[in-house]
Amino acid sequence: MSETTKRPPAIVLGAQMPALGVIQSLGLKGIECWACAPTREIASRSRYAKYWRIPDPRDGATAMMERILELAERLNSKPVIIPTVDQYAQALARNKDQLRGIATVCSAESDVVDLLIDKLNFSTWAEKHGLDHPFAVPAAQFRPEGPLKFPVVAKPRFPVLEISRQSLPSELRCVLLEDSAAWEAFQHRYHQYLPDLLIQKYIHGNSADMVSIGLYADENSTIKGLFVGRKIRGFPPFFGDTRAGQNFLVDEAILKQVEESVAALKYRGLAEFEYKIDKNSGQFSLIEINPRSWSWIGVTPASSADIPWIAYQDLTGVKTEKAWCNSNPGTIKYVRLLNDFVDVTLRNRWGYPAWAMSPRQWWRSLDADKLVIAEFGRRDWSLAFWSTVYFVASIASSLWRRIKNRLKRLKPQNVSVKASVEL
């Protein structure tokens, strides 16, 4: 066997896009990867992944840990465990002592993970450490006459409501409130969810003004790998997940702020510092720090800083040199091809015309020295097939929901007509 095949396997918690980037990076190096999730999502369909079913920790972290322990003991080679979704990061950090001696965990301490996931407590921490972070208050305490002035945004305090299975309506992920009238209507409609929401200062701009600084920090909180990227497009356009992005360049002052924050947190593991550039002032504001892999980490192997590989090597005792990618913006681009094409050529024409393009314009917008196509690259043909299947299924499901909603609206009218005829 080659040297790489003797290396410990990787247990990746999650099977969505943040997991896919990790699995493809390591799988291409010959590392055995296991995608662990309650259902077979996209990352588990990669040719580089084996699937292991685990419960969602919001249904019970104990049951999740039992399954992870079972897999780690079965592999019998001290695997590296990497979380890629908030609930896995939080549950793993709280229970990682159970894995001591049989696995290597890529995670910060539980108090740090809890702090970063709780967006309200993180806001307090950021203010204490002098970071330019948008001021926030609990939604139930917000008053228009208070220090926080309109426009503001309403968003969840906990992206996954901690370890609870309680869920918020999807439209509450980020809501722009322009004035008092909008706030009054909002709290009337969503009053039962106010305890789980916060109100935050609005940083002008859309998803194309978001900058991701993804990194891996070692046990001494030294940043070994760092990649700077900026979204080209997200969906929904106002705040949504990355559909297309590119490498980017930021001032050294921002990178110094990241280094100081990592040191202050005594952070270890993968993380994403998410900034937003105010469209009016050009000022960078730190929106949040995600204690895990991020959605387009799959772009980093095309750069000088292959973040998953750097993390894996460090966690398995291989010395690595510092590798930071913060130069030549736009030379590397990333795209979720199917989703971005439909967004740009169809969906944006209805909801965000400024981002509507012809197919040719769309393809030209992706021109770069290196283009990473999430679903159709890295010799991962099984992933290409399943990506297409999932995409078609999601379109069909969306159309069916629209048809059902329309039928529901028509049904009372039909009942009324029938009743009047019988009368």
CSV table of C-alpha atoms in Angstrom, one decimal:
chain,number,residue,atom,x,y,z
A,1,MET,CA,0.0,0.0,0.0
A,2,SER,CA,1.1,3.6,-0.6
A,3,GLU,CA,1.9,5.9,2.3
A,4,THR,CA,-1.4,7.8,1.9
A,5,THR,CA,-3.6,4.7,2.1
A,6,LYS,CA,-2.1,3.9,5.5
A,7,ARG,CA,-3.1,7.2,6.9
A,8,PRO,CA,-6.1,7.4,9.3
A,9,PRO,CA,-9.5,7.8,7.8
A,10,ALA,CA,-11.6,10.9,8.1
A,11,ILE,CA,-15.1,10.9,9.7
A,12,VAL,CA,-16.9,13.9,8.3
A,13,LEU,CA,-20.1,15.0,10.3
A,14,GLY,CA,-22.6,16.2,7.8
A,15,ALA,CA,-23.4,15.4,4.2
A,16,GLN,CA,-24.2,18.8,2.6
A,17,MET,CA,-21.9,21.1,0.6
A,18,PRO,CA,-19.5,22.0,3.5
A,19,ALA,CA,-18.9,18.3,3.9
A,20,LEU,CA,-18.4,17.7,0.2
A,21,GLY,CA,-15.5,20.1,-0.1
A,22,VAL,CA,-13.7,18.4,2.8
A,23,ILE,CA,-14.4,14.9,1.4
A,24,GLN,CA,-13.2,15.7,-2.1
A,25,SER,CA,-10.1,17.4,-0.9
A,26,LEU,CA,-9.1,14.4,1.3
A,27,GLY,CA,-10.4,11.7,-1.0
A,28,LEU,CA,-8.2,13.0,-3.9
A,29,LYS,CA,-5.2,12.4,-1.6
A,30,GLY,CA,-6.2,8.8,-1.0
A,31,ILE,CA,-7.8,9.3,2.5
A,32,GLU,CA,-10.7,7.1,3.3
A,33,CYS,CA,-13.7,9.4,4.1
A,34,TRP,CA,-17.0,8.7,5.8
A,35,ALA,CA,-19.9,11.0,5.4
A,36,CYS,CA,-22.1,10.8,8.6
A,37,ALA,CA,-25.6,12.2,8.5
A,38,PRO,CA,-29.2,11.1,9.2
A,39,THR,CA,-30.0,10.8,5.5
A,40,ARG,CA,-28.0,10.4,2.3
A,41,GLU,CA,-27.4,13.9,1.2
A,42,ILE,CA,-25.2,15.1,-1.6
A,43,ALA,CA,-21.7,14.6,-0.1
A,44,SER,CA,-22.5,11.0,0.7
A,45,ARG,CA,-22.9,10.4,-3.0
A,46,SER,CA,-19.3,11.3,-3.8
A,47,ARG,CA,-17.1,8.5,-5.1
A,48,TYR,CA,-14.7,9.5,-2.3
A,49,ALA,CA,-17.3,8.9,0.5
A,50,LYS,CA,-18.7,6.0,2.4
A,51,TYR,CA,-21.9,6.6,4.2
A,52,TRP,CA,-22.6,6.0,7.9
A,53,ARG,CA,-26.0,6.9,9.3
A,54,ILE,CA,-26.1,8.9,12.5
A,55,PRO,CA,-29.0,10.6,14.4
A,56,ASP,CA,-29.4,14.3,14.2
A,57,PRO,CA,-27.9,15.6,17.6
A,58,ARG,CA,-31.0,17.7,18.0
A,59,ASP,CA,-32.8,14.4,18.5
A,60,GLY,CA,-30.2,13.4,21.0
A,61,ALA,CA,-26.5,14.0,21.2
A,62,THR,CA,-26.0,10.8,23.1
A,63,ALA,CA,-27.3,8.6,20.3
A,64,MET,CA,-25.2,10.5,17.8
A,65,MET,CA,-22.0,10.0,19.8
A,66,GLU,CA,-22.8,6.3,20.3
A,67,ARG,CA,-22.8,5.9,16.5
A,68,ILE,CA,-19.6,7.9,16.0
A,69,LEU,CA,-17.9,5.8,18.7
A,70,GLU,CA,-19.1,2.6,17.0
A,71,LEU,CA,-17.6,3.7,13.7
A,72,ALA,CA,-14.3,4.9,15.2
A,73,GLU,CA,-13.9,1.6,17.0
A,74,ARG,CA,-14.7,-0.3,13.9
A,75,LEU,CA,-12.1,1.6,11.9
A,76,ASN,CA,-9.5,0.9,14.6
A,77,SER,CA,-7.1,3.5,13.3
A,78,LYS,CA,-7.7,6.8,15.3
A,79,PRO,CA,-9.7,8.6,12.6
A,80,VAL,CA,-9.9,12.4,12.3
A,81,ILE,CA,-13.4,13.7,13.0
A,82,ILE,CA,-14.4,16.9,11.2
A,83,PRO,CA,-17.8,18.7,11.8
A,84,THR,CA,-19.3,20.7,9.0
A,85,VAL,CA,-22.7,21.9,10.3
A,86,ASP,CA,-23.4,23.9,13.5
A,87,GLN,CA,-25.3,21.2,15.4
A,88,TYR,CA,-22.6,18.7,14.8
A,89,ALA,CA,-19.9,21.2,15.8
A,90,GLN,CA,-21.7,21.9,19.0
A,91,ALA,CA,-22.5,18.4,20.0
A,92,LEU,CA,-19.0,17.1,19.1
A,93,ALA,CA,-17.3,19.9,21.1
A,94,ARG,CA,-19.5,19.1,24.2
A,95,ASN,CA,-18.8,15.4,24.0
A,96,LYS,CA,-15.3,15.0,22.6
A,97,ASP,CA,-13.8,13.6,25.8
A,98,GLN,CA,-15.6,10.4,24.9
A,99,LEU,CA,-13.4,10.1,21.9
A,100,ARG,CA,-10.1,10.7,23.6
A,101,GLY,CA,-7.6,8.0,22.7
A,102,ILE,CA,-9.6,6.5,19.8
A,103,ALA,CA,-10.0,9.5,17.5
A,104,THR,CA,-8.6,13.0,16.8
A,105,VAL,CA,-11.2,15.7,16.9
A,106,CYS,CA,-11.0,18.8,14.8
A,107,SER,CA,-12.8,21.1,17.1
A,108,ALA,CA,-12.4,24.1,19.5
A,109,GLU,CA,-13.4,23.8,23.1
A,110,SER,CA,-17.2,23.6,23.8
A,111,ASP,CA,-17.4,27.0,25.5
A,112,VAL,CA,-15.9,28.6,22.4
A,113,VAL,CA,-18.2,26.8,20.0
A,114,ASP,CA,-21.3,27.7,22.2
A,115,LEU,CA,-20.2,31.3,22.2
A,116,LEU,CA,-19.9,31.5,18.4
A,117,ILE,CA,-23.2,29.7,17.7
A,118,ASP,CA,-25.0,32.0,20.1
A,119,LYS,CA,-25.1,35.2,17.9
A,120,LEU,CA,-26.3,37.4,20.7
A,121,ASN,CA,-23.5,36.4,23.1
A,122,PHE,CA,-21.0,36.6,20.3
A,123,SER,CA,-22.2,40.2,19.6
A,124,THR,CA,-21.3,41.1,23.2
A,125,TRP,CA,-17.9,39.3,22.9
A,126,ALA,CA,-17.1,41.2,19.7
A,127,GLU,CA,-18.0,44.5,21.2
A,128,LYS,CA,-15.8,43.8,24.2
A,129,HIS,CA,-12.8,43.0,22.0
A,130,GLY,CA,-13.2,46.1,19.9
A,131,LEU,CA,-14.4,44.4,16.7
A,132,ASP,CA,-16.5,46.2,14.1
A,133,HIS,CA,-19.6,44.1,14.6
A,134,PRO,CA,-23.2,45.2,14.0
A,135,PHE,CA,-24.9,45.9,17.3
A,136,ALA,CA,-27.7,43.5,18.3
A,137,VAL,CA,-30.4,43.2,20.9
A,138,PRO,CA,-32.9,40.4,21.7
A,139,ALA,CA,-36.0,40.9,19.5
A,140,ALA,CA,-38.3,40.8,22.5
A,141,GLN,CA,-36.4,43.8,23.9
A,142,PHE,CA,-36.2,45.9,20.7
A,143,ARG,CA,-37.8,49.3,20.8
A,144,PRO,CA,-37.8,51.7,17.8
A,145,GLU,CA,-37.0,54.6,20.1
A,146,GLY,CA,-33.9,52.8,21.5
A,147,PRO,CA,-30.2,53.1,20.4
A,148,LEU,CA,-30.7,50.7,17.4
A,149,LYS,CA,-32.1,52.7,14.5
A,150,PHE,CA,-33.8,51.6,11.3
A,151,PRO,CA,-33.2,49.9,9.0
A,152,VAL,CA,-32.4,46.8,11.0
A,153,VAL,CA,-32.5,43.0,10.3
A,154,ALA,CA,-34.2,40.3,12.2
A,155,LYS,CA,-32.4,36.9,12.4
A,156,PRO,CA,-32.2,33.8,14.5
A,157,ARG,CA,-30.1,34.0,17.7
A,158,PHE,CA,-29.2,30.4,17.2
A,159,PRO,CA,-28.8,29.1,13.6
A,160,VAL,CA,-29.9,25.7,14.7
A,161,LEU,CA,-31.7,26.8,18.0
A,162,GLU,CA,-28.9,25.2,19.9
A,163,ILE,CA,-29.5,21.5,20.3
A,164,SER,CA,-33.3,21.9,20.1
A,165,ARG,CA,-35.4,20.4,17.3
A,166,GLN,CA,-37.6,23.5,17.4
A,167,SER,CA,-37.5,25.2,14.0
A,168,LEU,CA,-38.2,28.6,12.7
A,169,PRO,CA,-40.0,29.4,9.4
A,170,SER,CA,-37.4,29.6,6.6
A,171,GLU,CA,-38.3,33.2,5.8
A,172,LEU,CA,-37.0,34.3,9.2
A,173,ARG,CA,-33.4,33.5,8.4
A,174,CYS,CA,-32.8,37.2,7.6
A,175,VAL,CA,-35.5,39.9,7.4
A,176,LEU,CA,-34.9,43.5,6.5
A,177,LEU,CA,-37.1,45.9,8.5
A,178,GLU,CA,-37.0,49.4,7.0
A,179,ASP,CA,-39.1,51.3,9.5
A,180,SER,CA,-41.5,51.2,12.5
A,181,ALA,CA,-44.4,50.1,10.3
A,182,ALA,CA,-42.5,47.1,9.1
A,183,TRP,CA,-41.5,46.2,12.6
A,184,GLU,CA,-45.0,46.4,13.9
A,185,ALA,CA,-46.2,44.1,11.1
A,186,PHE,CA,-43.3,41.7,11.7
A,187,GLN,CA,-43.9,41.3,15.4
A,188,HIS,CA,-47.6,40.9,15.0
A,189,ARG,CA,-47.0,38.1,12.5
A,190,TYR,CA,-44.1,36.3,14.2
A,191,HIS,CA,-44.7,37.2,17.9
A,192,GLN,CA,-44.4,33.6,19.0
A,193,TYR,CA,-40.8,33.4,17.6
A,194,LEU,CA,-39.5,36.7,19.1
A,195,PRO,CA,-37.7,35.0,22.0
A,196,ASP,CA,-35.6,33.1,19.4
A,197,LEU,CA,-34.7,36.1,17.3
A,198,LEU,CA,-32.4,39.1,17.6
A,199,ILE,CA,-32.5,42.5,15.9
A,200,GLN,CA,-29.3,43.7,14.4
A,201,LYS,CA,-27.9,46.8,12.8
A,202,TYR,CA,-28.2,46.6,9.0
A,203,ILE,CA,-25.0,46.7,7.0
A,204,HIS,CA,-26.0,48.0,3.5
A,205,GLY,CA,-25.5,45.6,0.6
A,206,ASN,CA,-26.4,42.1,-0.5
A,207,SER,CA,-24.8,38.7,-0.7
A,208,ALA,CA,-22.2,39.9,-3.2
A,209,ASP,CA,-20.8,42.1,-0.5
A,210,MET,CA,-20.0,39.1,1.8
A,211,VAL,CA,-16.3,38.1,2.3
A,212,SER,CA,-15.4,34.7,3.8
A,213,ILE,CA,-12.0,34.2,5.4
A,214,GLY,CA,-11.8,30.5,5.9
A,215,LEU,CA,-9.0,29.0,8.0
A,216,TYR,CA,-7.5,26.2,10.0
A,217,ALA,CA,-5.8,26.9,13.4
A,218,ASP,CA,-3.6,24.4,15.2
A,219,GLU,CA,-3.5,23.5,18.9
A,220,ASN,CA,-1.5,26.7,19.6
A,221,SER,CA,-4.1,28.8,17.8
A,222,THR,CA,-1.7,29.5,15.0
A,223,ILE,CA,-3.4,29.9,11.7
A,224,LYS,CA,-1.7,27.3,9.4
A,225,GLY,CA,-4.0,27.7,6.4
A,226,LEU,CA,-6.2,30.7,5.3
A,227,PHE,CA,-8.2,31.5,2.2
A,228,VAL,CA,-9.9,34.8,1.4
A,229,GLY,CA,-13.0,34.6,-0.8
A,230,ARG,CA,-15.8,36.9,-1.8
A,231,LYS,CA,-19.3,35.9,-3.0
A,232,ILE,CA,-20.1,36.7,-6.6
A,233,ARG,CA,-23.7,35.6,-6.1
A,234,GLY,CA,-25.8,34.1,-3.3
A,235,PHE,CA,-29.4,32.9,-3.3
A,236,PRO,CA,-31.6,34.5,-2.1
A,237,PRO,CA,-29.6,37.5,-3.4
A,238,PHE,CA,-30.1,39.5,-0.2
A,239,PHE,CA,-28.3,37.1,2.2
A,240,GLY,CA,-28.2,33.6,0.7
A,241,ASP,CA,-25.7,30.8,0.5
A,242,THR,CA,-22.9,31.0,-2.0
A,243,ARG,CA,-23.8,30.1,-5.6
A,244,ALA,CA,-20.7,31.6,-7.1
A,245,GLY,CA,-17.6,33.0,-5.5
A,246,GLN,CA,-14.0,34.0,-6.2
A,247,ASN,CA,-10.7,34.4,-4.4
A,248,PHE,CA,-10.3,37.9,-3.0
A,249,LEU,CA,-7.8,40.3,-1.4
A,250,VAL,CA,-8.2,42.1,1.9
A,251,ASP,CA,-6.0,44.5,3.8
A,252,GLU,CA,-3.5,43.2,6.2
A,253,ALA,CA,-5.4,44.9,9.0
A,254,ILE,CA,-8.3,42.5,8.5
A,255,LEU,CA,-6.0,39.5,8.6
A,256,LYS,CA,-4.5,40.8,11.8
A,257,GLN,CA,-7.9,41.2,13.3
A,258,VAL,CA,-8.6,37.5,12.4
A,259,GLU,CA,-5.3,36.4,13.9
A,260,GLU,CA,-6.0,38.3,17.1
A,261,SER,CA,-9.5,36.9,17.4
A,262,VAL,CA,-8.3,33.3,16.9
A,263,ALA,CA,-5.7,33.9,19.7
A,264,ALA,CA,-8.3,35.5,22.0
A,265,LEU,CA,-10.6,32.6,21.6
A,266,LYS,CA,-7.8,30.1,21.9
A,267,TYR,CA,-9.4,28.6,18.8
A,268,ARG,CA,-8.4,25.3,17.2
A,269,GLY,CA,-10.0,23.7,14.1
A,270,LEU,CA,-11.7,24.9,10.9
A,271,ALA,CA,-13.6,28.2,11.0
A,272,GLU,CA,-15.1,30.9,8.7
A,273,PHE,CA,-14.9,34.6,9.6
A,274,GLU,CA,-17.7,36.2,7.6
A,275,TYR,CA,-17.4,39.9,6.9
A,276,LYS,CA,-19.7,42.2,5.0
A,277,ILE,CA,-18.5,45.3,3.2
A,278,ASP,CA,-21.0,48.2,3.7
A,279,LYS,CA,-22.0,49.3,0.2
A,280,ASN,CA,-22.2,52.9,1.3
A,281,SER,CA,-19.1,53.3,3.4
A,282,GLY,CA,-16.8,50.5,2.2
A,283,GLN,CA,-16.3,49.5,5.9
A,284,PHE,CA,-15.7,45.9,6.8
A,285,SER,CA,-18.0,44.5,9.5
A,286,LEU,CA,-17.5,41.1,11.1
A,287,ILE,CA,-20.9,39.4,10.9
A,288,GLU,CA,-20.1,36.1,12.5
A,289,ILE,CA,-17.6,33.4,13.1
A,290,ASN,CA,-18.7,29.9,12.1
A,291,PRO,CA,-16.9,27.1,14.1
A,292,ARG,CA,-16.8,24.5,11.4
A,293,SER,CA,-16.3,24.0,7.6
A,294,TRP,CA,-18.1,26.5,5.4
A,295,SER,CA,-20.3,26.0,2.3
A,296,TRP,CA,-17.6,26.6,-0.4
A,297,ILE,CA,-14.5,25.3,1.3
A,298,GLY,CA,-14.3,23.1,-1.9
A,299,VAL,CA,-12.7,26.0,-3.7
A,300,THR,CA,-9.6,26.0,-1.5
A,301,PRO,CA,-7.8,22.9,-3.1
A,302,ALA,CA,-7.5,25.0,-6.3
A,303,SER,CA,-5.6,27.7,-4.3
A,304,SER,CA,-2.3,27.7,-2.5
A,305,ALA,CA,-4.2,26.9,0.8
A,306,ASP,CA,-6.0,23.5,0.6
A,307,ILE,CA,-7.6,24.0,4.0
A,308,PRO,CA,-9.0,20.5,4.6
A,309,TRP,CA,-5.7,18.9,3.7
A,310,ILE,CA,-3.8,21.3,5.9
A,311,ALA,CA,-6.1,20.5,8.8
A,312,TYR,CA,-5.8,16.8,8.2
A,313,GLN,CA,-2.0,16.8,8.0
A,314,ASP,CA,-1.7,18.9,11.2
A,315,LEU,CA,-4.1,16.7,13.1
A,316,THR,CA,-2.2,13.5,12.1
A,317,GLY,CA,1.1,14.9,13.1
A,318,VAL,CA,2.5,16.0,9.8
A,319,LYS,CA,4.4,19.3,9.9
A,320,THR,CA,3.1,21.9,7.4
A,321,GLU,CA,4.2,25.3,6.4
A,322,LYS,CA,1.9,28.3,6.7
A,323,ALA,CA,-0.2,28.6,3.5
A,324,TRP,CA,-2.3,31.7,3.1
A,325,CYS,CA,-4.2,32.7,-0.1
A,326,ASN,CA,-4.9,36.4,-0.1
A,327,SER,CA,-3.9,37.7,-3.6
A,328,ASN,CA,-4.8,38.0,-7.3
A,329,PRO,CA,-8.6,38.4,-6.8
A,330,GLY,CA,-10.8,36.7,-9.4
A,331,THR,CA,-8.2,34.2,-10.7
A,332,ILE,CA,-10.0,31.3,-8.9
A,333,LYS,CA,-13.8,31.0,-9.1
A,334,TYR,CA,-16.3,28.5,-7.6
A,335,VAL,CA,-19.8,27.8,-8.8
A,336,ARG,CA,-22.7,25.5,-7.9
A,337,LEU,CA,-23.4,25.1,-11.6
A,338,LEU,CA,-27.0,23.9,-11.8
A,339,ASN,CA,-28.4,26.1,-9.1
A,340,ASP,CA,-26.6,29.2,-10.2
A,341,PHE,CA,-27.6,28.8,-13.8
A,342,VAL,CA,-31.3,28.5,-12.9
A,343,ASP,CA,-31.1,31.4,-10.5
A,344,VAL,CA,-29.4,33.7,-13.0
A,345,THR,CA,-31.4,32.8,-16.1
A,346,LEU,CA,-34.8,32.3,-14.5
A,347,ARG,CA,-35.4,33.0,-10.8
A,348,ASN,CA,-33.7,36.3,-10.6
A,349,ARG,CA,-35.8,37.7,-13.5
A,350,TRP,CA,-38.8,37.4,-11.2
A,351,GLY,CA,-37.2,38.4,-7.9
A,352,TYR,CA,-34.0,40.2,-8.5
A,353,PRO,CA,-33.7,41.6,-12.1
A,354,ALA,CA,-30.3,43.2,-11.5
A,355,TRP,CA,-28.8,39.7,-11.4
A,356,ALA,CA,-30.7,38.3,-14.4
A,357,MET,CA,-28.4,37.2,-17.3
A,358,SER,CA,-28.5,35.4,-20.6
A,359,PRO,CA,-26.7,32.0,-20.6
A,360,ARG,CA,-23.8,33.5,-22.4
A,361,GLN,CA,-23.4,36.4,-19.9
A,362,TRP,CA,-23.7,34.0,-17.0
A,363,TRP,CA,-20.9,31.8,-18.4
A,364,ARG,CA,-18.7,34.8,-19.0
A,365,SER,CA,-19.2,35.9,-15.4
A,366,LEU,CA,-17.4,32.6,-14.4
A,367,ASP,CA,-14.3,33.2,-16.5
A,368,ALA,CA,-11.1,32.6,-14.4
A,369,ASP,CA,-7.7,30.9,-14.6
A,370,LYS,CA,-9.2,28.1,-12.5
A,371,LEU,CA,-12.9,27.3,-12.2
A,372,VAL,CA,-14.1,24.9,-9.6
A,373,ILE,CA,-17.5,23.4,-10.4
A,374,ALA,CA,-18.9,21.9,-7.2
A,375,GLU,CA,-21.0,19.2,-8.7
A,376,PHE,CA,-19.0,18.2,-11.8
A,377,GLY,CA,-15.4,18.3,-11.0
A,378,ARG,CA,-12.5,16.3,-9.5
A,379,ARG,CA,-13.3,13.1,-11.5
A,380,ASP,CA,-16.4,12.6,-9.3
A,381,TRP,CA,-18.9,11.2,-11.8
A,382,SER,CA,-21.2,9.6,-9.3
A,383,LEU,CA,-21.6,13.0,-7.7
A,384,ALA,CA,-22.5,14.6,-11.0
A,385,PHE,CA,-25.2,12.0,-11.6
A,386,TRP,CA,-26.8,12.4,-8.1
A,387,SER,CA,-26.5,16.2,-8.2
A,388,THR,CA,-28.6,16.2,-11.3
A,389,VAL,CA,-31.1,13.8,-9.8
A,390,TYR,CA,-31.4,15.9,-6.6
A,391,PHE,CA,-31.7,19.1,-8.6
A,392,VAL,CA,-34.4,17.8,-10.8
A,393,ALA,CA,-36.2,16.4,-7.7
A,394,SER,CA,-36.0,19.8,-6.0
A,395,ILE,CA,-37.4,21.6,-9.0
A,396,ALA,CA,-40.3,19.1,-9.2
A,397,SER,CA,-41.0,19.4,-5.5
A,398,SER,CA,-41.1,23.2,-5.7
A,399,LEU,CA,-43.5,23.1,-8.6
A,400,TRP,CA,-45.7,20.6,-6.8
A,401,ARG,CA,-45.8,22.8,-3.7
A,402,ARG,CA,-46.9,25.7,-5.8
A,403,ILE,CA,-49.6,23.6,-7.5
A,404,LYS,CA,-50.9,22.4,-4.1
A,405,ASN,CA,-50.9,25.9,-2.7
A,406,ARG,CA,-52.9,27.1,-5.7
A,407,LEU,CA,-55.4,24.3,-5.3
A,408,LYS,CA,-55.8,25.1,-1.6
A,409,ARG,CA,-56.7,28.7,-2.5
A,410,LEU,CA,-59.2,27.4,-5.0
A,411,LYS,CA,-60.8,24.8,-2.8
A,412,PRO,CA,-62.9,27.1,-0.6
A,413,GLN,CA,-64.3,28.8,-3.6
A,414,ASN,CA,-65.4,25.4,-5.0
A,415,VAL,CA,-67.0,24.4,-1.7
A,416,SER,CA,-68.9,27.7,-1.6
A,417,VAL,CA,-70.2,27.2,-5.1
A,418,LYS,CA,-71.3,23.7,-4.3
A,419,ALA,CA,-73.0,24.8,-1.1
A,420,SER,CA,-74.9,27.5,-2.9
A,421,VAL,CA,-76.1,25.1,-5.6
A,422,GLU,CA,-77.4,22.7,-2.9
A,423,LEU,CA,-79.2,25.5,-1.2
